[in-house]
Coordinates of C-alpha atoms in Angstrom, one line a residue:
M175 CA 16.8 2.1 -0.8
L176 CA 14.3 -0.6 -0.3
L177 CA 12.3 1.6 2.1
K178 CA 12.1 4.3 -0.5
I179 CA 10.8 1.8 -3.1
M180 CA 8.2 0.5 -0.6
M181 CA 7.0 4.0 0.2
L182 CA 6.6 4.8 -3.5
A183 CA 4.7 1.5 -4.0
F184 CA 2.5 2.3 -1.1
V185 CA 1.6 5.8 -2.4
A186 CA 1.1 4.5 -6.0
L187 CA -1.2 1.7 -4.8
F188 CA -3.1 4.0 -2.5
I189 CA -3.7 6.6 -5.3
A190 CA -4.6 3.9 -7.8
R191 CA -7.1 2.5 -5.3
I192 CA -8.8 5.9 -5.1
F193 CA -8.8 6.6 -8.9
F194 CA -9.8 3.1 -10.1
A195 CA -12.3 2.2 -7.4
R196 CA -15.1 1.6 -10.0
K197 CA -12.9 -0.5 -12.2
L198 CA -11.8 -2.7 -9.3
K199 CA -15.4 -3.3 -8.4
E200 CA -16.1 -4.4 -11.9
M201 CA -13.1 -6.8 -11.8
G202 CA -14.5 -8.4 -8.7
K203 CA -13.8 -9.0 -5.1
A204 CA -10.5 -10.9 -5.7
A205 CA -8.8 -7.9 -7.3
D206 CA -10.1 -5.5 -4.7
R207 CA -9.0 -7.8 -1.8
T208 CA -5.6 -8.3 -3.4
L209 CA -5.0 -4.6 -3.7
N210 CA -6.1 -4.1 -0.1
L211 CA -3.8 -6.8 1.2
C212 CA -0.9 -5.3 -0.7
I213 CA -1.5 -1.9 0.8
I214 CA -1.9 -3.3 4.3
A215 CA 1.2 -5.4 4.0
I216 CA 3.3 -2.4 2.8
A217 CA 1.8 -0.2 5.5
I218 CA 2.7 -2.7 8.2
Y219 CA 6.2 -3.0 6.9
L220 CA 6.6 0.8 6.8
G221 CA 5.2 1.1 10.3
L222 CA 7.6 -1.5 11.7
Q223 CA 10.5 0.2 9.9
A224 CA 9.5 3.6 11.5
V225 CA 9.2 2.0 15.0
L226 CA 12.6 0.3 14.7
F227 CA 14.3 3.5 13.3
Y228 CA 12.9 5.8 15.9
A229 CA 13.2 3.4 18.8
F230 CA 17.0 3.4 18.8

């Protein structure tokens, strides 16, 4: 269940990043950096889950 929520959050943040790129630049580097870090953290978590799932 948590994995599904994380996947949905990753997709939503990634799409929001594409659609609202100009708005994020207006908000400043902190907002852009925060969104990037969230996307990277979720991607790392999903990657680790996939590795652990398919390894065994």
